[in-house]
Short mmCIF file of C-alpha atoms and ligand atoms in Angstrom, two decimals:
data_model
loop_
_atom_site.label_atom_id
_atom_site.label_comp_id
_atom_site.label_asym_id
_atom_site.label_seq_id
_atom_site.Cartn_x
_atom_site.Cartn_y
_atom_site.Cartn_z
CA UNK A 1125 0.03 -0.26 0.27
CA UNK A 1126 1.39 2.94 -0.96
CA UNK A 1127 1.26 5.71 1.85
CA UNK A 1128 0.51 8.90 0.08
CA UNK A 1129 -0.13 9.99 -3.46
CA UNK A 1130 2.29 8.81 -6.14
CA UNK A 1131 2.04 7.08 -9.09
CA UNK A 1132 3.04 3.33 -9.16
CA UNK A 1133 7.01 2.70 -8.58
CA UNK A 1134 7.51 1.09 -11.92
CA UNK A 1135 6.50 4.45 -13.97
CA UNK A 1136 8.52 6.25 -11.50
CA UNK A 1137 11.97 3.83 -11.71
CA UNK A 1138 11.43 4.11 -15.72
CA UNK A 1139 11.37 8.17 -15.25
CA UNK A 1140 14.44 8.77 -12.92
CA UNK A 1141 16.21 6.16 -15.82
CA UNK A 1142 15.22 7.72 -18.61
CA UNK A 1143 15.45 12.06 -17.28
CA UNK A 1144 18.03 11.37 -14.28
CA UNK A 1145 17.45 12.87 -11.12
CA UNK A 1146 16.29 14.96 -9.17
CA UNK A 1147 12.73 14.89 -11.20
CA UNK A 1148 9.61 16.37 -10.59
CA UNK A 1149 6.74 14.30 -11.76
CA UNK A 1150 2.74 15.54 -11.97
CA UNK A 1151 -0.22 13.61 -12.07
CA UNK A 1152 -2.63 15.11 -14.34
CA UNK A 1153 -4.74 13.12 -13.58
CA UNK A 1154 -4.66 14.22 -9.85
CA UNK A 1155 -4.68 18.07 -11.42
CA UNK A 1156 -7.53 16.84 -12.74
CA UNK A 1157 -9.68 15.67 -10.21
CA UNK A 1158 -8.49 18.41 -7.52
CA UNK A 1159 -10.14 20.83 -10.44
CA UNK A 1160 -13.19 19.15 -10.33
CA UNK A 1161 -13.36 18.80 -6.75
CA UNK A 1162 -13.09 22.43 -6.39
CA UNK A 1163 -15.78 23.72 -9.31
CA UNK A 1164 -18.36 21.27 -7.37
CA UNK A 1165 -17.90 22.72 -4.42
CA UNK A 1166 -18.70 26.10 -5.40
CA UNK A 1167 -21.22 25.27 -8.04
CA UNK A 1168 -24.15 27.21 -7.88
CA UNK A 1169 -22.76 30.41 -6.51
CA UNK A 1170 -21.35 33.36 -8.41
CA UNK A 1171 -17.69 32.40 -8.14
CA UNK A 1172 -14.12 32.63 -9.07
CA UNK A 1173 -11.24 30.38 -8.42
CA UNK A 1174 -7.76 31.97 -9.24
CA UNK A 1175 -5.38 29.66 -8.81
CA UNK A 1176 -2.35 31.05 -6.62
CA UNK A 1177 0.72 30.96 -9.64
CA UNK A 1178 3.03 31.20 -6.68
CA UNK A 1179 2.20 27.32 -5.49
CA UNK A 1180 3.73 26.08 -8.76
CA UNK A 1181 4.23 28.39 -12.08
CA UNK A 1182 4.93 25.68 -14.99
CA UNK A 1183 3.64 26.73 -17.89
CA UNK A 1184 1.65 23.22 -18.22
CA UNK A 1185 -0.11 23.54 -15.06
CA UNK A 1186 -0.83 26.97 -16.04
CA UNK A 1187 -2.20 25.69 -19.42
CA UNK A 1188 -4.16 23.02 -17.31
CA UNK A 1189 -5.98 24.91 -14.85
CA UNK A 1190 -6.75 27.32 -18.09
CA UNK A 1191 -8.70 25.39 -19.55
CA UNK A 1192 -10.17 24.37 -16.93
CA UNK A 1193 -11.12 27.48 -16.64
CA UNK A 1194 -9.45 28.75 -13.72
CA UNK A 1195 -8.62 32.24 -13.49
CA UNK A 1196 -5.65 33.29 -11.55
CA UNK A 1197 -3.86 34.78 -8.65
CA UNK A 1198 -0.80 36.58 -9.38
CA UNK A 1199 2.52 38.48 -6.69
CA UNK A 1200 4.62 39.90 -9.48
CA UNK A 1201 5.03 40.74 -13.93
CA UNK A 1202 6.62 37.69 -14.04
CA UNK A 1203 3.10 35.41 -12.82
CA UNK A 1204 0.88 37.35 -15.04
CA UNK A 1205 3.27 36.74 -18.17
CA UNK A 1206 3.20 33.62 -17.18
CA UNK A 1207 0.02 33.11 -16.84
CA UNK A 1208 -0.42 34.79 -20.81
CA UNK A 1209 2.21 32.84 -21.87
CA UNK A 1210 -0.20 29.23 -20.46
CA UNK A 1211 -3.22 31.13 -22.19
CA UNK A 1212 -4.80 32.35 -18.74
CA UNK A 1213 -7.10 35.43 -19.57
CA UNK A 1214 -5.41 38.56 -17.69
CA UNK A 1215 -9.53 39.62 -16.75
CA UNK A 1216 -9.62 36.63 -14.73
CA UNK A 1217 -6.44 37.18 -12.88
CA UNK A 1218 -6.39 39.33 -9.60
CA UNK A 1219 -2.95 41.36 -8.76
CA UNK A 1220 -1.91 40.93 -5.27
CA UNK A 1221 0.83 41.33 -2.90
CA UNK A 1222 2.62 44.48 -0.87
CA UNK A 1223 5.46 45.74 -3.23
CA UNK A 1224 3.97 46.27 -6.92
CA UNK A 1225 6.00 48.38 -8.55
CA UNK A 1226 4.87 51.38 -11.23
CA UNK A 1227 5.94 49.14 -14.24
CA UNK A 1228 3.76 46.31 -12.89
CA UNK A 1229 0.61 48.18 -12.26
CA UNK A 1230 1.37 49.62 -16.11
CA UNK A 1231 1.49 46.08 -17.29
CA UNK A 1232 -1.49 44.76 -15.45
CA UNK A 1233 -3.55 47.63 -16.41
CA UNK A 1234 -2.07 47.49 -20.39
CA UNK A 1235 -2.92 43.27 -19.67
CA UNK A 1236 -6.38 44.42 -18.54
CA UNK A 1237 -6.04 42.64 -15.48
CA UNK A 1238 -9.18 41.44 -13.29
CA UNK A 1239 -8.09 43.38 -10.38
CA UNK A 1240 -5.25 44.92 -8.54
CA UNK A 1241 -5.81 43.95 -4.61
CA UNK A 1242 -4.11 47.29 -3.00
CA UNK A 1243 -2.24 46.94 0.46
CA UNK A 1244 -1.94 50.20 1.57
CA UNK A 1245 -3.01 54.22 0.94
CA UNK A 1246 0.16 54.76 -0.71
CA UNK A 1247 -0.44 52.11 -3.15
CA UNK A 1248 -3.64 53.37 -3.78
CA UNK A 1249 -2.76 56.82 -4.60
CA UNK A 1250 0.17 54.76 -7.05
CA UNK A 1251 -2.61 52.96 -8.75
CA UNK A 1252 -4.61 56.10 -9.35
CA UNK A 1253 -1.71 57.94 -10.64
CA UNK A 1254 -0.58 54.94 -13.10
CA UNK A 1255 -4.44 54.59 -14.35
CA UNK A 1256 -4.87 58.18 -14.54
CA UNK A 1257 -1.61 59.02 -16.88
CA UNK A 1258 -2.62 55.48 -19.21
CA UNK A 1259 -6.12 57.15 -19.34
CA UNK A 1260 -7.58 53.95 -17.52
CA UNK A 1261 -9.17 52.98 -15.02
CA UNK A 1262 -7.97 50.59 -12.10
CA UNK A 1263 -10.78 47.67 -11.24
CA UNK A 1264 -9.04 47.53 -7.76
CA UNK A 1265 -9.79 45.57 -4.39
CA UNK A 1266 -9.04 46.31 -1.08
CA UNK A 1267 -7.01 43.78 0.94
CA UNK A 1268 -7.63 43.96 4.63
CA UNK A 1269 -6.00 42.78 7.64
CA UNK A 1270 -8.29 41.26 9.61
CA UNK A 1271 -5.87 40.74 12.62
CA UNK A 1272 -6.73 37.13 13.29
CA UNK A 1273 -4.54 34.62 13.90
CA UNK A 1274 -4.42 31.88 11.62
CA UNK A 1275 -2.77 29.35 13.47
CA UNK A 1276 -0.18 28.59 10.73
CA UNK A 1277 3.81 28.56 11.17
CA UNK A 1278 4.66 31.97 12.06
CA UNK A 1279 6.26 32.17 8.03
CA UNK A 1280 3.17 31.40 6.59
CA UNK A 1281 0.37 33.77 8.67
CA UNK A 1282 -0.49 36.54 6.98
CA UNK A 1283 -3.41 37.80 8.69
CA UNK A 1284 -2.42 39.24 12.38
CA UNK A 1285 -2.30 42.90 13.55
CA UNK A 1286 1.61 42.30 13.49
CA UNK A 1287 1.85 41.08 9.75
CA UNK A 1288 2.83 43.50 6.47
CA UNK A 1289 0.00 41.88 4.36
CA UNK A 1290 -3.42 44.41 4.29
CA UNK A 1291 -4.56 47.49 5.26
CA UNK A 1292 -5.71 47.59 8.82
CA UNK A 1293 -9.66 47.13 9.51
CA UNK A 1294 -10.08 50.01 11.26
CA UNK A 1295 -8.24 52.08 8.39
CA UNK A 1296 -9.68 50.27 5.76
CA UNK A 1297 -13.01 52.40 6.28
CA UNK A 1298 -12.48 55.59 5.72
CA UNK A 1299 -9.56 54.36 3.22
CA UNK A 1300 -12.15 53.45 0.46
CA UNK A 1301 -14.57 55.89 0.49
CA UNK A 1302 -11.38 58.02 -0.56
CA UNK A 1303 -10.64 55.27 -2.76
CA UNK A 1304 -14.60 55.92 -4.29
CA UNK A 1305 -13.50 59.72 -5.06
CA UNK A 1306 -10.05 58.91 -7.27
CA UNK A 1307 -11.15 59.16 -10.97
CA UNK A 1308 -8.33 56.21 -11.37
CA UNK A 1309 -9.89 53.46 -8.83
CA UNK A 1310 -13.20 51.81 -9.79
CA UNK A 1311 -13.48 49.60 -6.39
CA UNK A 1312 -15.18 46.91 -6.46
CA UNK A 1313 -14.58 44.97 -3.40
CA UNK A 1314 -12.80 43.64 -0.12
CA UNK A 1315 -9.89 41.09 0.05
CA UNK A 1316 -9.02 39.03 2.82
CA UNK A 1317 -5.77 36.47 3.37
CA UNK A 1318 -4.96 34.94 6.53
CA UNK A 1319 -2.04 32.44 5.72
CA UNK A 1320 -1.07 29.40 4.20
CA UNK A 1321 -1.53 25.46 5.22
CA UNK A 1322 -4.56 26.24 7.43
CA UNK A 1323 -5.94 23.00 8.90
CA UNK A 1324 -8.89 24.90 11.45
CA UNK A 1325 -12.26 26.92 9.80
CA UNK A 1326 -12.30 29.18 12.78
CA UNK A 1327 -10.32 31.96 11.73
CA UNK A 1328 -11.73 31.54 8.48
CA UNK A 1329 -14.98 32.30 9.68
CA UNK A 1330 -13.25 35.15 12.14
CA UNK A 1331 -11.23 36.65 9.35
CA UNK A 1332 -14.44 37.04 6.72
CA UNK A 1333 -16.69 38.16 9.51
CA UNK A 1334 -15.22 40.89 10.04
CA UNK A 1335 -14.34 41.52 6.36
CA UNK A 1336 -18.01 41.57 5.58
CA UNK A 1337 -19.20 43.65 8.54
CA UNK A 1338 -16.87 45.87 6.73
CA UNK A 1339 -18.54 45.35 3.71
CA UNK A 1340 -21.67 45.98 5.37
CA UNK A 1341 -21.22 49.61 6.33
CA UNK A 1342 -19.47 50.69 3.22
CA UNK A 1343 -22.32 49.95 1.37
CA UNK A 1344 -25.01 50.85 3.66
CA UNK A 1345 -23.05 54.14 3.35
CA UNK A 1346 -23.33 54.42 -0.67
CA UNK A 1347 -20.60 52.36 -1.87
CA UNK A 1348 -21.52 49.29 -4.55
CA UNK A 1349 -19.28 46.62 -4.31
CA UNK A 1350 -19.78 43.68 -6.33
CA UNK A 1351 -16.96 40.84 -5.26
CA UNK A 1352 -15.92 39.75 -2.26
CA UNK A 1353 -12.36 37.66 -1.84
CA UNK A 1354 -11.56 34.78 0.44
CA UNK A 1355 -7.99 34.36 -0.65
CA UNK A 1356 -6.36 31.27 -0.62
CA UNK A 1357 -5.00 29.04 2.22
CA UNK A 1358 -6.80 25.73 2.65
CA UNK A 1359 -4.09 23.02 4.07
CA UNK A 1360 -3.82 19.67 2.24
CA UNK A 1361 -2.26 16.42 4.61
CA UNK A 1362 1.32 16.08 4.47
CA UNK A 1363 1.42 14.10 7.85
CA UNK A 1364 -1.52 13.72 10.40
CA UNK A 1365 -2.78 17.38 9.74
CA UNK A 1366 -6.64 16.88 9.59
CA UNK A 1367 -7.74 20.26 7.06
CA UNK A 1368 -10.80 20.78 6.26
CA UNK A 1369 -12.70 19.31 2.82
CA UNK A 1370 -12.80 21.70 -0.13
CA UNK A 1371 -16.64 21.06 0.76
CA UNK A 1372 -16.77 21.89 4.29
CA UNK A 1373 -14.69 25.28 3.24
CA UNK A 1374 -17.08 26.62 0.43
CA UNK A 1375 -20.35 25.81 2.29
CA UNK A 1376 -18.53 27.86 5.32
CA UNK A 1377 -17.27 30.73 2.70
CA UNK A 1378 -21.27 31.03 0.90
CA UNK A 1379 -22.79 30.58 4.71
CA UNK A 1380 -20.63 33.60 5.51
CA UNK A 1381 -21.95 34.90 2.25
CA UNK A 1382 -25.27 34.50 3.13
CA UNK A 1383 -27.98 36.86 1.16
CA UNK A 1384 -25.09 39.56 0.14
CA UNK A 1385 -24.61 39.33 -3.57
CA UNK A 1386 -21.53 38.76 -3.39
CA UNK A 1387 -18.92 37.40 -6.68
CA UNK A 1388 -16.92 35.04 -4.27
CA UNK A 1389 -13.32 34.98 -5.62
CA UNK A 1390 -11.07 32.42 -3.78
CA UNK A 1391 -7.26 31.90 -4.59
CA UNK A 1392 -5.75 28.84 -3.71
CA UNK A 1393 -2.94 27.22 -4.49
CA UNK A 1394 -1.66 24.31 -2.14
CA UNK A 1395 -5.00 22.19 -2.06
CA UNK A 1396 -5.16 22.48 -5.74
CA UNK A 1397 -1.21 20.72 -6.58
CA UNK A 1398 0.50 20.11 -3.54
CA UNK A 1399 -0.66 16.37 -4.13
CA UNK A 1400 -0.06 15.86 -7.78
CA UNK A 1401 3.41 16.41 -7.55
CA UNK A 1402 6.50 13.97 -6.28
CA UNK A 1403 10.30 14.97 -6.41
CA UNK A 1404 12.05 11.75 -7.51
CA UNK A 1405 15.59 11.96 -6.04
CA UNK A 1406 18.77 9.28 -6.05
CA UNK A 1407 20.46 7.70 -2.67
CA UNK A 1408 24.13 8.64 -3.14
CA UNK A 1409 25.18 7.31 -0.41
CA UNK A 1410 24.34 5.92 3.40
CA UNK A 1411 26.86 7.90 6.10
CA UNK A 1412 26.26 6.37 9.56
CA UNK A 1413 26.50 9.35 12.38
CA UNK A 1414 26.77 9.26 15.55
CA UNK A 1415 23.35 9.64 16.36
CA UNK A 1416 21.99 8.59 13.45
CA UNK A 1417 23.09 7.45 9.68
CA UNK A 1418 22.08 10.09 6.29
CA UNK A 1419 20.72 9.23 3.40
CA UNK A 1420 22.56 11.73 0.89
CA UNK A 1421 20.45 11.93 -1.57
CA UNK A 1422 20.74 14.48 -4.95
CA UNK A 1423 17.50 16.76 -3.95
CA UNK A 1424 18.00 19.38 -1.44
CA UNK A 1425 16.95 22.26 -0.27
CA UNK A 1426 17.50 24.46 -3.85
CA UNK A 1427 14.58 21.90 -4.94
CA UNK A 1428 12.40 21.67 -1.92
CA UNK A 1429 13.19 24.65 0.85
CA UNK A 1430 10.16 23.45 3.01
CA UNK A 1431 11.73 21.60 5.70
CA UNK A 1432 14.46 23.89 5.73
CA UNK A 1433 12.45 27.23 6.05
CA UNK A 1434 9.33 26.13 8.07
CA UNK A 1435 10.39 22.84 9.83
CA UNK A 1436 7.62 21.02 7.11
CA UNK A 1437 7.40 17.35 7.34
CA UNK A 1438 7.35 15.32 3.92
CA UNK A 1439 6.40 12.03 3.35
CA UNK A 1440 9.18 9.50 1.95
CA UNK A 1441 9.29 6.47 0.81
CA UNK A 1442 12.24 4.04 -0.64
CA UNK A 1443 11.88 2.43 -3.98
CA UNK A 1444 14.72 -0.40 -3.93
CA UNK A 1445 15.37 -3.78 -2.10
CA UNK A 1446 13.88 -3.78 1.27
CA UNK A 1447 15.86 -4.19 4.15
CA UNK A 1448 15.84 -3.67 7.95
CA UNK A 1449 14.61 -0.14 8.87
CA UNK A 1450 17.39 2.34 10.41
CA UNK A 1451 17.00 5.81 12.37
CA UNK A 1452 18.24 8.25 9.83
CA UNK A 1453 18.13 11.60 8.25
CA UNK A 1454 17.16 12.31 4.99
CA UNK A 1455 19.89 14.69 3.68
CA UNK A 1456 20.75 16.92 0.70
CA UNK A 1457 24.05 17.55 -1.06
CA UNK A 1458 24.42 21.02 -0.58
CA UNK A 1459 26.50 22.97 1.63
CA UNK A 1460 24.22 23.86 4.95
CA UNK A 1461 23.38 22.15 8.05
CA UNK A 1462 19.83 22.99 7.16
CA UNK A 1463 19.58 21.31 3.64
CA UNK A 1464 17.41 18.09 5.24
CA UNK A 1465 14.85 16.90 3.52
CA UNK A 1466 13.20 14.40 6.53
CA UNK A 1467 14.55 14.18 9.97
CA UNK A 1468 14.21 11.76 12.14
CA UNK A 1469 13.33 8.89 10.09
CA UNK A 1470 13.09 5.37 10.38
CA UNK A 1471 13.33 3.65 6.86
CA UNK A 1472 15.92 1.49 4.49
CA UNK A 1473 17.99 3.11 2.18
CA UNK A 1474 20.92 2.26 -0.10
CA UNK A 1475 23.24 3.97 -2.52
CA UNK A 1476 21.74 4.11 -6.19
CA UNK A 1477 17.95 3.88 -4.68
CA UNK A 1478 15.43 5.78 -5.55
CA UNK A 1479 13.86 8.02 -2.95
CA UNK A 1480 10.28 9.50 -3.56
CA UNK A 1481 9.31 12.86 -1.32
CA UNK A 1482 5.54 12.90 -1.76
CA UNK A 1483 3.37 16.06 -1.40
CA UNK A 1484 5.93 18.44 -3.53
CA UNK A 1485 3.81 20.04 -6.15
CA UNK A 1486 3.40 23.37 -4.22
CA UNK A 1487 6.08 25.43 -2.99
CA UNK A 1488 8.59 23.54 -4.90
CA UNK A 1489 10.05 23.84 -8.08
CA UNK A 1490 8.43 27.23 -7.49
CA UNK A 1491 10.80 28.71 -4.75
CA UNK A 1492 13.86 26.18 -6.22
CA UNK A 1493 17.10 27.82 -6.78
CA UNK A 1494 20.50 27.80 -7.76
CA UNK A 1495 22.22 27.64 -4.39
CA UNK A 1496 25.41 25.53 -4.65
CA UNK A 1497 24.93 26.72 -8.44
CA UNK A 1498 23.49 23.26 -8.75
CA UNK A 1499 21.16 23.38 -12.64
CA UNK A 1500 17.27 23.35 -12.39
CA UNK A 1501 15.76 19.77 -12.33
CA UNK A 1502 13.44 18.39 -14.95
CA UNK A 1503 9.39 17.92 -14.69
CA UNK A 1504 7.44 15.56 -16.23
CA UNK A 1505 3.69 15.33 -16.53
CA UNK A 1506 2.12 12.13 -16.72
CA UNK A 1507 -1.03 12.33 -18.05
CA UNK A 1508 -2.89 9.07 -18.97
CA UNK A 1509 -0.28 6.97 -20.53
CA UNK A 1510 2.03 9.83 -21.92
CA UNK A 1511 5.11 10.65 -19.40
CA UNK A 1512 6.09 14.77 -21.11
CA UNK A 1513 9.31 16.71 -19.95
CA UNK A 1514 7.21 20.11 -19.23
CA UNK A 1515 10.27 21.65 -18.36
CA UNK A 1516 14.02 20.58 -19.50
CA UNK A 1517 16.99 20.54 -16.75
CA UNK A 1518 18.83 23.10 -16.99
CA UNK A 1519 22.23 22.79 -18.28
CA UNK A 1520 25.46 24.50 -16.78
CA UNK A 1521 25.52 27.36 -18.91
CA UNK A 1522 21.97 28.00 -18.10
CA UNK A 1523 24.04 28.69 -14.54
CA UNK A 1524 25.42 31.85 -15.76
CA UNK A 1525 22.76 32.80 -18.31
CA UNK A 1526 23.22 36.83 -18.66
CA UNK A 1527 26.39 36.72 -16.46
CA UNK A 1528 29.42 38.71 -18.46
CA UNK A 1529 32.80 38.93 -17.75
CA UNK A 1530 35.69 41.72 -18.34
N1 LLP B 2234 -3.83 34.68 -1.88
C1 LLP B 2234 -2.45 35.23 -0.88
C2 LLP B 2234 -2.75 36.70 -1.20
C3 LLP B 2234 -1.29 34.52 -0.62
O1 LLP B 2234 -0.81 35.65 -0.04
C4 LLP B 2234 -1.14 32.35 -1.14
C5 LLP B 2234 0.02 32.38 -0.46
C6 LLP B 2234 -2.38 32.53 -1.20
C7 LLP B 2234 -3.04 33.08 -2.33
C8 LLP B 2234 -2.46 31.13 -1.64
O2 LLP B 2234 -2.10 30.30 -0.36
P1 LLP B 2234 -2.07 28.24 -0.11
O3 LLP B 2234 -3.72 28.43 -1.21
O4 LLP B 2234 -1.24 28.01 -1.29
O5 LLP B 2234 -2.24 28.04 0.88
N2 LLP B 2234 5.82 28.83 0.49
C9 LLP B 2234 4.97 28.79 2.21
C10 LLP B 2234 3.75 28.73 1.67
C11 LLP B 2234 3.28 30.44 1.36
C12 LLP B 2234 2.13 31.25 0.80
C13 LLP B 2234 1.92 32.95 0.56
N3 LLP B 2234 0.92 33.26 0.09
C14 LLP B 2234 5.51 27.37 2.04
O6 LLP B 2234 5.85 26.08 1.82
O7 LLP B 2234 4.24 26.77 2.91
#
């Protein structure tokens, strides 16, 4: 029995032999199942599912989502360009982020962005000025900071008073009224996002209630707001977490909106892609250690930085000949003690075996780097009987593309 969703061992062995390791393997059937689950959950209500590109911006994944009718949530011009390249519609795209540059605002407006989610008073002024310059009106939502503790890792919590994100609720009312007077701004709603890998609905509900109370106050004072963006954040099961189902999450959001005539926007990232991807690595060697052995593999924090950055736990399994399990740390080859894929594991592995890192479709390849001058890994998409390279392995020459010497 496989302990986490992944393609059959034989398939992974064949792909690793053919394309080398480290290798990302994405499963289109899982992506399609997730899309269907999200669409079903919101079916019947006015809504738009805007996939958060930062979770995984691989063009083949974006293309699949665009073809299924999803919109997108982007946080840079680069992500917007990826969406357009993959056939996504800028008009179905929201642009989030605390520090959008003037040229990014210009590009988003020129592309016909669906919404600029504005996070501060100075940004509102900048959007108004740039829209004025371009003789356009910018579709804007104000992203509020509802002051709730999302109960997740502190690096991925975004909705509390001390976080850099959003406009504090007590400032948002006057800013919204001011926004409505600006010629370059068409304010269409509020947005909120309290964090990622959420496993409890209570903070989501608290954040929405506070945001909707502001919404009601604004509409009572005559503003016409047509949209509510509830952000992303729904968690997945990496180990023993019990995240709410998409259906329960959707039911909560719909309940909160109630009778209000509002289009609901959601921005899931992780929940759409995490389980669709694995990272396949090869064991280089097994090194004895004082406390436990080190299983050194050819993937590390340059591919998957989540364990190093957030102490994240990913399921790991070895494809190889069975043997007596020993206690070990599965580590990468990079020169950092934090370069760990799995701490305190009990497994059997020997040089040459394959290690499959599960639930790695989200925030894996999108956060990968060239650190230690390691070319980025290849990626394959499985689609029925088809296995297509959707990202070529980088070459050594790719490492210094754009650099010059005297
Ligand atoms: N919308 C906004 C405004 C966001 O900031 C994010 C994520 C999302 C949507 C998507 O959240 P999701 O549904 O994927 O939780 N690198 C971290 C996660 C950072 C999330 C940042 N913002 C990790 O690997 O856990």
